[in-house]
Structure formats: C-alpha cells, structure tokens
XYZ file of C-alpha atoms in Angstrom:
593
model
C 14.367 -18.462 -32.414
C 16.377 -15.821 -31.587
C 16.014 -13.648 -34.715
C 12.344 -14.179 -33.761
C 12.189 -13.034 -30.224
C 14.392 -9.767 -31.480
C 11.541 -9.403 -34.526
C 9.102 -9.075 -31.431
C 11.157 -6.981 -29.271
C 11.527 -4.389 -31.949
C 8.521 -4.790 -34.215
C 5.620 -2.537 -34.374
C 3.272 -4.386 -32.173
C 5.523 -5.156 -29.539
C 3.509 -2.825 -27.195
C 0.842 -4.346 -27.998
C 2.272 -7.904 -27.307
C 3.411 -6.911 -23.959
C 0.291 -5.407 -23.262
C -1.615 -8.772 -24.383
C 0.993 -10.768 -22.296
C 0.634 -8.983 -18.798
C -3.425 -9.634 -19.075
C -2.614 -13.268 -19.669
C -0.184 -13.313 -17.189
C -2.516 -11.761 -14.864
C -5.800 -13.522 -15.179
C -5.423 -15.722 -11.901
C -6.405 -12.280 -10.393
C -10.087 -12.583 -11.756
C -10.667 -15.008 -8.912
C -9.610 -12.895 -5.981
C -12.982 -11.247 -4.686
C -12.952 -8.398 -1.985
C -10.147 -8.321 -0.083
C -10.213 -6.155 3.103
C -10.430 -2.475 2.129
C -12.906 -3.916 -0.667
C -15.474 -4.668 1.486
C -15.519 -1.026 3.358
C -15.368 0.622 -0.294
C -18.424 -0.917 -0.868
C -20.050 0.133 2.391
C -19.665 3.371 1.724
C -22.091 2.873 -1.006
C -24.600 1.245 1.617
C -28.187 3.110 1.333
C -27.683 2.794 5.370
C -24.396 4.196 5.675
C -23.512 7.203 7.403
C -19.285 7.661 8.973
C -18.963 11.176 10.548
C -16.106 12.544 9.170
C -15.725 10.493 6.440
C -16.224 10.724 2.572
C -18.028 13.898 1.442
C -19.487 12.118 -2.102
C -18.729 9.234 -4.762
C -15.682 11.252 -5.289
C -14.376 11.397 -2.268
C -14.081 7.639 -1.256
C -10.219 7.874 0.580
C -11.408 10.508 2.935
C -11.443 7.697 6.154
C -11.001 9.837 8.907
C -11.463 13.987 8.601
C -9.822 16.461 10.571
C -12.915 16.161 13.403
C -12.584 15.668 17.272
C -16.207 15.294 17.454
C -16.299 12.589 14.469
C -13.213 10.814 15.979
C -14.735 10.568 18.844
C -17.766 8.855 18.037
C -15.701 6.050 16.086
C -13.810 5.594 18.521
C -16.287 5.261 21.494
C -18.415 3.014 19.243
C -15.274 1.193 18.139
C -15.150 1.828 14.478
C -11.664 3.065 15.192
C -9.927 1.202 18.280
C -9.286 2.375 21.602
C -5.715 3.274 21.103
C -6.262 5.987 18.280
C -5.120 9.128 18.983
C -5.985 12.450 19.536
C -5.807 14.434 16.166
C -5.728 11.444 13.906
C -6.724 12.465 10.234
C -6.563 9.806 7.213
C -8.013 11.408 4.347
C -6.347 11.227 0.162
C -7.496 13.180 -2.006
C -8.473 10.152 -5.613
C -11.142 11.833 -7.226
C -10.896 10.154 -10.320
C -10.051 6.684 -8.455
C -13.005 7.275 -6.464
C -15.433 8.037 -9.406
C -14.576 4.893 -10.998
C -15.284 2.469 -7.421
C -18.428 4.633 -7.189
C -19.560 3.462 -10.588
C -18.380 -0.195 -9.513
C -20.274 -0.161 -6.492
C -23.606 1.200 -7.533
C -24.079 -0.570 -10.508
C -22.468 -3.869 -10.256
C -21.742 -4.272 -6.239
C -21.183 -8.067 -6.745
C -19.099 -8.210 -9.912
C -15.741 -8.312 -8.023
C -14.485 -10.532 -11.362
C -15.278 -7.584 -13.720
C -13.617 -5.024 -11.287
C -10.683 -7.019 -10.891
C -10.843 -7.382 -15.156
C -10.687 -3.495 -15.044
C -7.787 -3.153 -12.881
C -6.196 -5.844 -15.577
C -7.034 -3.392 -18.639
C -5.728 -0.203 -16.799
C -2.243 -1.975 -16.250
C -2.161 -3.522 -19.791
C -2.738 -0.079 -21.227
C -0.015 1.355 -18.951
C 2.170 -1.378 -20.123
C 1.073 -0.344 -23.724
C 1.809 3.376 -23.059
C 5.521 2.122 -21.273
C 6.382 0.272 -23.913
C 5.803 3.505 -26.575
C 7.889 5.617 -24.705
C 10.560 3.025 -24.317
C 10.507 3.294 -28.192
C 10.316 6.620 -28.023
C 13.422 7.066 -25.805
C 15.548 3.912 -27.055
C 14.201 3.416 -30.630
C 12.723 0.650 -32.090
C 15.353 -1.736 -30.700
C 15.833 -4.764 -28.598
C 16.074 -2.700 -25.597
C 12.852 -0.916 -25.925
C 11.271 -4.097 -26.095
C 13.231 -5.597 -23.466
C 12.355 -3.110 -21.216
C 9.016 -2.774 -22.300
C 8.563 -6.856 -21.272
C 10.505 -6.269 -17.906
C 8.381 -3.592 -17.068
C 5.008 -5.841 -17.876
C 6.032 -8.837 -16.168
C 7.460 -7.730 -12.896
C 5.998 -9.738 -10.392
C 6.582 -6.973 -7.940
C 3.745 -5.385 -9.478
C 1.247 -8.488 -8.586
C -0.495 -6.646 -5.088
C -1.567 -3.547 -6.699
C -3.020 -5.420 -9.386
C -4.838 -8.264 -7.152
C -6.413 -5.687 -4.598
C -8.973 -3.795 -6.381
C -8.700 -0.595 -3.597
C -5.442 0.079 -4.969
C -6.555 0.784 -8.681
C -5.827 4.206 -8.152
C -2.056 3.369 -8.290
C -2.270 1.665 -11.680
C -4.572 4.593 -12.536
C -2.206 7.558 -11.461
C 1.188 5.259 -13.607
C -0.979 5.429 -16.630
C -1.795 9.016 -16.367
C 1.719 9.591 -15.600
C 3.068 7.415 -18.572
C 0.812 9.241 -21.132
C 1.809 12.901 -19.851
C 5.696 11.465 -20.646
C 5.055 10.332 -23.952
C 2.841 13.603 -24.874
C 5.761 15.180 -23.419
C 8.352 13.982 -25.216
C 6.778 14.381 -28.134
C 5.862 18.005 -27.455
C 10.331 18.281 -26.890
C 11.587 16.121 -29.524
C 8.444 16.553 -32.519
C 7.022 20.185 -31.715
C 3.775 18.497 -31.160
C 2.153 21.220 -30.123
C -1.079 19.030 -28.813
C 1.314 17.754 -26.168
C 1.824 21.134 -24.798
C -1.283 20.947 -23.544
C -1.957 16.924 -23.200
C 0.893 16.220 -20.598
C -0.004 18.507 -18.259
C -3.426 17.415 -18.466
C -2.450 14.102 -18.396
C -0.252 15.170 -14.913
C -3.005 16.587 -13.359
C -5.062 13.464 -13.857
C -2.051 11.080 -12.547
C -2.342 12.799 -9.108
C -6.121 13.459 -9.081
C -5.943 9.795 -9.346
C -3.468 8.981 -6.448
C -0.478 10.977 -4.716
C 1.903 8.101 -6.253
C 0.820 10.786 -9.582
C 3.702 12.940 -7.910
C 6.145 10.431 -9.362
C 5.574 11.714 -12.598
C 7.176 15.301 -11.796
C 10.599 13.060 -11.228
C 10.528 11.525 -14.164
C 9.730 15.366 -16.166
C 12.618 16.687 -13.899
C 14.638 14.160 -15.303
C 13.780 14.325 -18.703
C 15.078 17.876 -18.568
C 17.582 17.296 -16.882
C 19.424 14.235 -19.115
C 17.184 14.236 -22.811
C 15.851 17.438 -23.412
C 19.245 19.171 -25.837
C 17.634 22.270 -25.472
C 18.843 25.668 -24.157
C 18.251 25.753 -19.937
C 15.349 28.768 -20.374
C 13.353 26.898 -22.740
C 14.119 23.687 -20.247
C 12.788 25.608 -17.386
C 9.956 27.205 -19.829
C 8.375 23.530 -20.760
C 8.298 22.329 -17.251
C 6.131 25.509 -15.946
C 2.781 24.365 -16.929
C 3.877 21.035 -15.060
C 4.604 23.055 -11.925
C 1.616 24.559 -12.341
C -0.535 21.417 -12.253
C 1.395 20.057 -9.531
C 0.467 23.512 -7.760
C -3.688 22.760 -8.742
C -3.250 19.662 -7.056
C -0.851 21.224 -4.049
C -3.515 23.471 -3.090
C -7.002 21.408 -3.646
C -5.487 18.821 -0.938
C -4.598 21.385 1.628
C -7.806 23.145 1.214
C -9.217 20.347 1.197
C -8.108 19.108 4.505
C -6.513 15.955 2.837
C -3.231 14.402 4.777
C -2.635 11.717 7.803
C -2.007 12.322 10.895
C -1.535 10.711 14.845
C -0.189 7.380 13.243
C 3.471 5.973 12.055
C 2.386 3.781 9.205
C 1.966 7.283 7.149
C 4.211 10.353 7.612
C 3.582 14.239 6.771
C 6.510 14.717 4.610
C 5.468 18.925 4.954
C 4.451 18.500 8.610
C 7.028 15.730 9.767
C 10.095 16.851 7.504
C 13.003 15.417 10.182
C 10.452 12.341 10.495
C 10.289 12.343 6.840
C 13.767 12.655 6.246
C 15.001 9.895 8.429
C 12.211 7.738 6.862
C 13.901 8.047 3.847
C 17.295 6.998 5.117
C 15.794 3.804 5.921
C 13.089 3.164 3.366
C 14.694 4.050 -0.081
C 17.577 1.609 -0.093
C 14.598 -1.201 0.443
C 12.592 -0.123 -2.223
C 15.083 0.450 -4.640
C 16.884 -3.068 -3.839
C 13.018 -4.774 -4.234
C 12.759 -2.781 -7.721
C 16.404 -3.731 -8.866
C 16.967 -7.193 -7.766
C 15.885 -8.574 -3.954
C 14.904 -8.748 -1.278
C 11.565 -7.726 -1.931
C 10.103 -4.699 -0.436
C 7.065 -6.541 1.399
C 10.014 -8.100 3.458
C 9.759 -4.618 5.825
C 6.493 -6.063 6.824
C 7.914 -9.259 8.078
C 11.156 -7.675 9.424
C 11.865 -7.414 13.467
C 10.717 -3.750 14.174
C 13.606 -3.653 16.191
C 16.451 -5.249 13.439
C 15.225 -3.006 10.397
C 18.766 -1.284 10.318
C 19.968 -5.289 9.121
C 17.486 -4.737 6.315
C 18.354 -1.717 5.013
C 22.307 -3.008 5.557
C 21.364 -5.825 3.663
C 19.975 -3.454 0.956
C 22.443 -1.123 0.864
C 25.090 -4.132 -0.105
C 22.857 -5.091 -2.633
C 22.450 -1.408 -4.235
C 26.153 -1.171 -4.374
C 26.647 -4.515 -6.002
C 24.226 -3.983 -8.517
C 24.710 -0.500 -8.735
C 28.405 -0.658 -9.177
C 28.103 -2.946 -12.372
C 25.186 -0.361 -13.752
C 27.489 2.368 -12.811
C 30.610 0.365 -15.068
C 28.580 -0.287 -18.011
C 26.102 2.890 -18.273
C 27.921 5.882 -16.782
C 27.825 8.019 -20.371
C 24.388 6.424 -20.979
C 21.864 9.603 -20.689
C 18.610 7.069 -21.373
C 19.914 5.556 -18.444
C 20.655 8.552 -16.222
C 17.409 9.520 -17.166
C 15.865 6.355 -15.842
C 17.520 6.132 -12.736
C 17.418 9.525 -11.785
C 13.694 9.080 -12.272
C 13.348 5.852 -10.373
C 15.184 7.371 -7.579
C 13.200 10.464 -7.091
C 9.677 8.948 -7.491
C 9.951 6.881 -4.598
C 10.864 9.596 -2.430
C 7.322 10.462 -1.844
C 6.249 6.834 -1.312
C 9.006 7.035 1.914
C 6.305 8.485 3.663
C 4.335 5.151 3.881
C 5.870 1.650 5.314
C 7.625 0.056 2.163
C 5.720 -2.406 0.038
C 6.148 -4.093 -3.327
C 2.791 -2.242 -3.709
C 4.870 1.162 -4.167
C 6.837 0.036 -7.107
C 5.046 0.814 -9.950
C 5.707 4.218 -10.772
C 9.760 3.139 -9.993
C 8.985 0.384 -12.127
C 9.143 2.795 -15.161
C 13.001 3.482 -14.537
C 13.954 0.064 -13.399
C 12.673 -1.564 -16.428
C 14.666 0.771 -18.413
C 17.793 0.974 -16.617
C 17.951 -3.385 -16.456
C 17.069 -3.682 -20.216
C 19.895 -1.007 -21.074
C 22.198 -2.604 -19.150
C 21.587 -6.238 -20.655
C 22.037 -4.825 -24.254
C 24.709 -2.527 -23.629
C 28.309 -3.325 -24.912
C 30.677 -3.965 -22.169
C 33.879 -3.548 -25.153
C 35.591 -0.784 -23.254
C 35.798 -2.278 -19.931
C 38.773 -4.243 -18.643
C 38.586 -7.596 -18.401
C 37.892 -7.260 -14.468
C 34.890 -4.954 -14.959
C 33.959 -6.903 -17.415
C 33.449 -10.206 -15.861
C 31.669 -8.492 -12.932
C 29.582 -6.372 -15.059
C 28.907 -9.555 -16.565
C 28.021 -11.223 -13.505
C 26.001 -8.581 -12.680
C 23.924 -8.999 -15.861
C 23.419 -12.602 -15.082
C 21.770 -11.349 -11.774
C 19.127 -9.325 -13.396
C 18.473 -11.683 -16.207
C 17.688 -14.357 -13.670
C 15.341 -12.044 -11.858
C 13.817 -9.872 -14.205
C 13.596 -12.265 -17.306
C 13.235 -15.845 -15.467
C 11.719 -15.343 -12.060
C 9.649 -12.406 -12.459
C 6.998 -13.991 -15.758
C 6.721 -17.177 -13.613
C 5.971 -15.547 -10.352
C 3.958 -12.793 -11.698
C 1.148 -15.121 -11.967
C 2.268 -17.118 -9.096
C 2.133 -14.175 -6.854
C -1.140 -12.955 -8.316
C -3.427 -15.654 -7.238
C -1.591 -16.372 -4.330
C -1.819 -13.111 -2.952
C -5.695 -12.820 -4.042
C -6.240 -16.371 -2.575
C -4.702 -15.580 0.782
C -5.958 -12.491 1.545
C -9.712 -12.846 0.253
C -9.731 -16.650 2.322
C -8.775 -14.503 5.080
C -11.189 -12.226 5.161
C -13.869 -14.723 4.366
C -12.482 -16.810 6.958
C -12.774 -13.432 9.284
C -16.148 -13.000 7.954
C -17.613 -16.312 8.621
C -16.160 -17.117 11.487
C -17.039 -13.737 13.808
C -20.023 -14.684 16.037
C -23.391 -13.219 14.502
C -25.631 -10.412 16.111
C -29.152 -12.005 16.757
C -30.675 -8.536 16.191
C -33.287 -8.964 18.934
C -31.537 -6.894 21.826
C -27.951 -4.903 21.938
C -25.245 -6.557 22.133
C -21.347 -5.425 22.581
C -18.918 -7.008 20.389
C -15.604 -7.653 21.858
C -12.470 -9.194 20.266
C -9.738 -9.516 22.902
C -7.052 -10.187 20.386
C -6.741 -9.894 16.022
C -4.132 -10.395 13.969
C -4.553 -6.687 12.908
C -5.614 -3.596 13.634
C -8.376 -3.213 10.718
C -10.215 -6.958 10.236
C -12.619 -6.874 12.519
C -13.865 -3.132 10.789
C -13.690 -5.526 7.827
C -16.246 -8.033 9.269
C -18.156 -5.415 10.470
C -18.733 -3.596 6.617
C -18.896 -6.795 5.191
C -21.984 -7.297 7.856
C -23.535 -3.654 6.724
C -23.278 -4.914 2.984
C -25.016 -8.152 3.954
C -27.637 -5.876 5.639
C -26.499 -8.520 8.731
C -27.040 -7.314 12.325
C -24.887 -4.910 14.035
C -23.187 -4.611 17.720
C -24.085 -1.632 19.017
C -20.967 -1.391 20.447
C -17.632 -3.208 19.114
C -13.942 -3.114 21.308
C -11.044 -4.686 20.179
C -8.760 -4.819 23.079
C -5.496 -6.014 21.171
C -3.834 -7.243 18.386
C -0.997 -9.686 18.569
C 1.529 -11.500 15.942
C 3.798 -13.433 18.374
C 5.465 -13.734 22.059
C 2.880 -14.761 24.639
C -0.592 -13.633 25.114
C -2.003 -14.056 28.447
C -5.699 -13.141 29.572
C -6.688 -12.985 33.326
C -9.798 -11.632 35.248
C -8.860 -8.911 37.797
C -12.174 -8.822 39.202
C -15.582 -9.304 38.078
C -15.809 -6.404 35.318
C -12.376 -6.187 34.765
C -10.365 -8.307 32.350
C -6.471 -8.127 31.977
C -4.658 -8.405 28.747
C -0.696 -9.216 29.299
C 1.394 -9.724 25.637
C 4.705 -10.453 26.258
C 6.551 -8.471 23.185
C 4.319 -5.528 23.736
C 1.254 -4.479 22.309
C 1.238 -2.238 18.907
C 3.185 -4.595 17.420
C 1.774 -5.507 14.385
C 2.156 -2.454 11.574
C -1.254 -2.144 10.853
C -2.012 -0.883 14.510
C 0.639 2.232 13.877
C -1.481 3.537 11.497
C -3.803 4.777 14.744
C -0.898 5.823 17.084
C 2.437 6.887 16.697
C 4.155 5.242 20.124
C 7.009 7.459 19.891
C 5.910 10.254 19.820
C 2.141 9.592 21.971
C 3.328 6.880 24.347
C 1.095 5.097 26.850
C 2.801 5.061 30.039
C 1.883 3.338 33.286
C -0.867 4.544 34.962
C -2.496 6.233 32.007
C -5.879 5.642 31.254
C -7.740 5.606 28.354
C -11.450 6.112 28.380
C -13.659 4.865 24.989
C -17.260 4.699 25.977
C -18.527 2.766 28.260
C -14.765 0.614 28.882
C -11.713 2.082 29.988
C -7.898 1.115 29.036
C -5.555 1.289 32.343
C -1.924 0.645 31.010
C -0.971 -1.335 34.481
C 2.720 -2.318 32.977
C 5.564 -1.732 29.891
C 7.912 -3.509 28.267
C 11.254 -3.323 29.177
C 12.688 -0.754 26.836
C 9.744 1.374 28.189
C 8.453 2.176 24.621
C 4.929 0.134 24.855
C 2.324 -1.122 27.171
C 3.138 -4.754 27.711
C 0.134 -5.501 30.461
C -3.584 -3.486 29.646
C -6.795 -3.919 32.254
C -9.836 -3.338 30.853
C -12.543 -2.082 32.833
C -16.305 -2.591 31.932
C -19.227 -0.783 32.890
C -21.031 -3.979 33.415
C -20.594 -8.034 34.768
C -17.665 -9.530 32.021
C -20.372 -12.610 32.156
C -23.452 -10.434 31.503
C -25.268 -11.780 28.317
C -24.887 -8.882 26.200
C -21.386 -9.117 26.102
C -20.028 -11.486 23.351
C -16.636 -12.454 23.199
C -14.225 -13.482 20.370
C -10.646 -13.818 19.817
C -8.238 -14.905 16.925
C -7.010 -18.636 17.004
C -4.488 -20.024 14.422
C -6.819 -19.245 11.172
C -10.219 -17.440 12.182
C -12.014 -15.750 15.118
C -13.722 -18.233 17.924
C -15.938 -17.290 20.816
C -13.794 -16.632 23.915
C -14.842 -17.991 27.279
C -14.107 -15.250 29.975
C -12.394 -16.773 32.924
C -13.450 -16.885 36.546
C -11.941 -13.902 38.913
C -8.784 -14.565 39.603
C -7.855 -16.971 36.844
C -5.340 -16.221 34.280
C -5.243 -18.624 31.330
C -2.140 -18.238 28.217
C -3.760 -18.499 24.854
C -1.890 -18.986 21.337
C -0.416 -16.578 19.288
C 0.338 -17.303 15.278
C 2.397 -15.086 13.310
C 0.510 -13.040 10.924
C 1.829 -15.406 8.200
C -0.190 -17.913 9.489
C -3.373 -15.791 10.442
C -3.593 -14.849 6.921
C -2.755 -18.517 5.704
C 0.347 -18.031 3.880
C-alpha cells in the first residue's frame, strides 16, 4: 500500500488526481444556493435596478459604495446603508475579470446557483492542478511534490471561499497567480521564452481578478530571492515586467477611484499606513497559525473584541512551536525558504481586512509546501533532542494536514453552505412582506448583522416582491442585554448593554475609533433621527440610542420587525412609558450553527 500511495504521489498524473480529488471532496458545495452577497450580485443584474454610486457595468460588480456624498446620502436616508455610516465611506474593488464571469452567471442562468457553485469547483481543481505542477517543478517528481500538492487540495481551510460563490474571484486571482509561477519558472530554469511574456500576463490577470492577485508578487520576490542561481542584474531584470504589471494594476485602481474607506472591517494600507501597520502586528500571527496548524483564522470573528491580544498570544506560541521544529529540520532548505518567505509576505496585504480562513488561499501555496517538506525531510543530523521534537512536531501537522483537513474539507463545505444559505432563507422568509398598495417604512429594531436585512431586501428586488419605501435598521446585537422602551409617542429607545457596533459586520460602516458617537450627538437619516442619549463605560460606544420619528410609532405605515433566536418576527411597539427586555442570541445561533 505504501509503494502505491508513493507511485501516486510521484507519478505523472498526480496533479491530475489531486485535482479530481478536491472536486469530489467538494461536491457537498453544489447544494449551497445564494448565500448573502449572492443575492445582491444578482440584483445588480435586475432590469429595475439602479444604486447611485455603485457599479459602473457587468465589469464593475465590487464597486458597492463610490467616492459620492450625494450617492451616500441617498442610501443612507433610504436605508440601503444604515444610519450609522459615515461620512466619506467608499467600498469599491476593482475584479474585472471576477465580475465578467458573475455577469455572465446572472444574465443567462440567474437561477442555476448549482452550476455556479460547479464553476467555482472547476476553478479550484484547476488551481490545484496548476499547484501541484509547480510543486513538481520546484521539488521534482517526488513524494513531496505530491504531498504537498494533496495538502494544498484538501485543506479544509479553503472550504468558505469555495462554498460562497461571491468570493470566486479569490480562487480566480490563486489560479492566475499559480500559472504566472509556473510560466515563470520555466521562463528562469528552461529559457522558455513564451513565459517571458505568459507570467506577467498571467499576473496582471491574478489581480484584475481580485487584490488577493498581489500575493503573487511575494511569491516572484521570493523566487528570486531563494531559487533563481542567477547573477542579481538579471534577478532584478526578470522581475521588471512583473513590476510593471503590478504598476498597470496600481494605477487603474487609483484612477479608478477603487479603495474603502470610513469603516474598520477594511483598512487603507497607503492611506492608513500606522493603522495598517499595527493591523499587521495583530493579524499575521492568526493567519499564519490557521494556515500552519490551529486555531483557525475564522476564530477572530468569534473572539472578545476586547481579549484579541489572548488570540494573537495564543498564536504567537503556536508559530514558535511549530516554527521552531520547521526552523530545526529546514533551515538550509531553499524550496522551503522559498515557501515560507512567500507565505509570509502574501498575507501581508490580506492584514488589511479582519482575518478569515477565507484569506488563506494564496498562503496556502507556501504552507502546503513548507508542511510536505518538512514531513519528508531527513531529521539524520539533528541531536537526539531536536530530533524527538522535530518529530513531534511532524506528528502535529500530519494529524492536521493529512487526517483532519480531507475529512473536514467536506464537512466544512456543506456545513458552511447549509448554515449560511438556511440563514438567509430563514431571513428571507421570515421578514414581514410589503402589500404594495400604499408606502410603507420598514423598520428592524435589532439584526444579527449589519448587512441581512439589505440581503432580504435584494432578494425581494430579484423576486420582483414589493418594496418599503423607506427601510431603518436601528441596531444590531450578538449578546449582553437588549432593552426597548417608548420615550414618548414617536420616540422609541434602544438600550444594549455591551454597546452597540458590536458585531464586525457593522465596522465595515464606521470606524468607532476614530468617528465616535458621543452623547448628545445626533444623527439625522431622513425622516428619523439617532440621539446617542448614553455610552458604555469605557466611553468608546453608544450603549443607549432614541430614535425619533417623524410620525405616531403606532401609525399603520410603520412595520416593525426584530431578530428572535433564528429569524425576524414582527415587533409590537410598546405603550409610552413602557420598557420591555427582549432576547439576544449569539450570532452562532442566529446563523444556526
């Protein structure tokens, strides 16, 4: 058997195999549907559709938010955006080639969310297929390549960017980037002259597909830095036309107005360098521990705002446990310098959004080498105390990257396309319906995040399903206490005890350190107002919100909804003077998890 499994680790078709096992592995996904940002993809395909400052063509599908006071401020009065979004907010990416491909999707087969999720399949099996060449390439045709060729194909970590068809660009941008390393390499090490010109090509299309395409240039830096024998000029001379296409790209996003602003969730890393800087300090060891060994990176969502230095402590111990037995067994290894150098510098540019297992797939490139290297290395010339712990180290990564991660792959797959399309179908189904005959105001006094409600309200403009003519969701809350009173009789009062902005997806409308909302402020959106009436007691967010309405909180175009346990239910306003507590779930449970 094992003469066998080494035949198929080293054997011609092993790329192929791998490729063939990750679509196996991932076919649970088939059966996800649209899953949140799905359903506003879609929208903007609607014949009825129309976002100010939003996408400019079938191209241009990530531009959510442009650089537009007057286009903010419609979303925002008619609640497309909520209340709290700042001044100068801008969330706009520049996918082209992402786009393109959900603009074919969505025109000609709107429905077919099992053929779209197929596609997403395909792209990652050929990226696997493309890995696992220049794992050959690098390694030869040994054990190794193939062992790090099936790492790389069955990491589980891998299992949200796969499930949520809005992310395709990711996979897309990794198999750009994996092709412009192989042409690459073979341009260095064959004089294929083709490759000259076919990796830089293949570079541009990596970012034109999705900023995680700027991992690429790490990997190229390292390849020049650790394989490439030849003199430093002619080095420097084959990364130029990189650095030029990097350049292309540079300057068609700032022309183009493309960038985030007014929010935490995403950082500047050219306009918020200190931001960016400290980001990194915190963010890298978790990624890197979720790509090596665990915890996973999704665990950043879950963490305690306030306890995230435990996390990355908790990382950082891992890192140098792991690290120190990679360190004892591959320090004259330049494959595997190579790899981690490459791993380490393409997530630097993913530090500038909240960590995720989603962010791992370029990284996954240099982890997948650096484990499979480090299983099939000799560990002859260490001492017999660096060799048992290099040895126990081994047994660490076997366990996670060769047991756990081909049973949870799948695992994690459909679980994560079960739980988040049942919650937005729950979200969908359960939001009280629009009668269409008169205007009606929409208003959700609390979600379990900032962006569901937007998702009930394009999955409504797909269904060609009435619309509120106005929408306000007044909060969003994941635990403490949430307590809802009536001040007077157009005036309701919103009181969460661990603050509100709490949940991550509301930072990616306000940054509360640097915009705070302090008491007394007030913050006008159409017709309603936002008086921040109290804080919590570190003073960093509003802990106690009135809400004043132009009109009776009982008239009968006002209909109410808030979030209980699993799905939205229609909220009963209470009398003046009453104050009544209502349940909070964690998001956990919101989503159904």
């Amino acid at each position: 058997m094992l003469a066998r499994v080494k035949g198929w680790l080293t054997g011609r078709r092993a790329p192929l195999l791998v490729a063939l096992l990750a679509i196996l592995l991932l076919l649970p996904t088939l059966g996800a549907g649209a899953i949140m940002d799905d359903h506003a993809h879609r929208m903007a395909y609607h014949p009825t559709f129309t976002r100010p400052g939003g996408p400019r063509g079938d191209w241009d599908l990530f531009r959510f938010l442009d650089d537009d006071p007057a286009a903010l401020r419609y979303l925002r009065d008619n609640g497309m955006w909520p209340w709290w979004t700042v001044d100068g907010s801008k969330l706009a990416f520049l996918r082209p080639l992402a786009s393109l491909w959900h603009a074919l999707d969505y025109r000609v087969w709107p429905n077919a969310h099992w053929f779209m999720h197929a596609e997403s399949v395909l792209v990652f099996a050929a990226t696997a297929f493309f890995a696992a060449h220049l794992y050959r390439r690098l390694l030869g045709a040994t054990v190794a390549a193939g062992l790090a060729a099936f790492i790389f194909a069955v990491d589980d970590a891998h299992s949200m960017v796969i499930t949520w068809i809005a992310n395709r660009h990711a996979i897309l941008s990794t198999l750009f980037g994996v092709i412009a390393l192989v042409a690459h390499d073979r341009a260095r090490r064959d004089g294929w002259k083709p490759g000259v010109f076919l990796a830089p090509l293949a570079l541009l299309g990596a970012m034109f597909s999705g900023e995680s395409g700027i991992g690429a240039l790490a990997y190229l830096f390292a390849y020049a830095l650790f394989l490439d024998r030849a003199p430093l000029r002619a080095r420097v001379a084959a990364l130029l036309p990189h650095a030029g296409a990097a350049l292309v790209w540079f300057v068609a996003y700032k022309l183009g107005g493309y960038g985030a602003a007014g929010g935490a969730f995403y950082i500047d890393p050219l306009r918020q360098t200190g931001e960016f800087i400290r980001a990194v300090g915190a963010r890298l060891p978790v990624l890197l521990a979720g790509q090596m060994a665990a915890p996973p990176a999704d665990v950043w969502m879950l963490w305690p705002p306030n306890e995230t230095r435990s996390l990355v402590s908790i990382c950082l111990l891992v890192l140098l446990v792991v690290g120190g037995g990679l360190f004892a067994v591959l320090r004259r290894d330049r494959n595997a310098a190579f790899f981690a150098l490459g791993m380490v510098l393409s997530l630097l540019p993913t530090c500038a959004v909240w960590p995720g297992d989603r962010l791992l797939l370029f990284a996954g490139i240099g982890g997948a080498g650096l484990v499979a290297s480090m299983l099939t290395a000799s560990r002859e010339h260490l001492g017999r105390a660096a060799r048992v712990y290099a040895s126990a180290v081994a047994a660490v990564l076997v366990i996670f990257h060769l047991v756990l991660a081909p049973l949870l792959l799948p695992l994690r797959a459909w679980s994560t396309g079960s739980m988040l399309h049942g919650f937005t179908e729950r979200a969908i189904a359960s939001m009280p319906k629009m009668d269409g005959a008169e205007e009606r105001t929409l208003v959700v006094v609390s979600a379990p995040d900032s962006v569901v409600v937007n998702t009930v309200m394009a999955a409504w403009i797909n269904e060609n399903a009435p619309l509120p003519s106005e929408l306000r969701v007044l909060s969003t809350s994941v635990g403490g206490t949430l307590k809802v009173g009536r001040v007077d009789d157009r005036t309701l009062s919103v009181t969460l005890s661990d603050g509100f902005f709490r949940d991550p997806t509301a930072t990616v409308f306000r940054d509360t350190e640097k915009a705070p909302l302090r008491v007394g402020d007030r913050v006008p959106v159409g017709a309603m107002a936002a008086e921040i009436v109290s804080v919590t007691e570190d003073g960093k967010l509003p802990s106690r919100i009135d809400f004043h309405f132009d009109r009776s909180l009982d008239d009968p175009s006002m209909v109410w909804a808030v979030w209980e346990k699993t799905r939205f239910v229609p909220f009963v306003v209470p009398k003046v003077g009453e104050t009544n507590e209502l349940l909070v779930v964690s998001y956990q449970t919101a989503i159904g998890g």
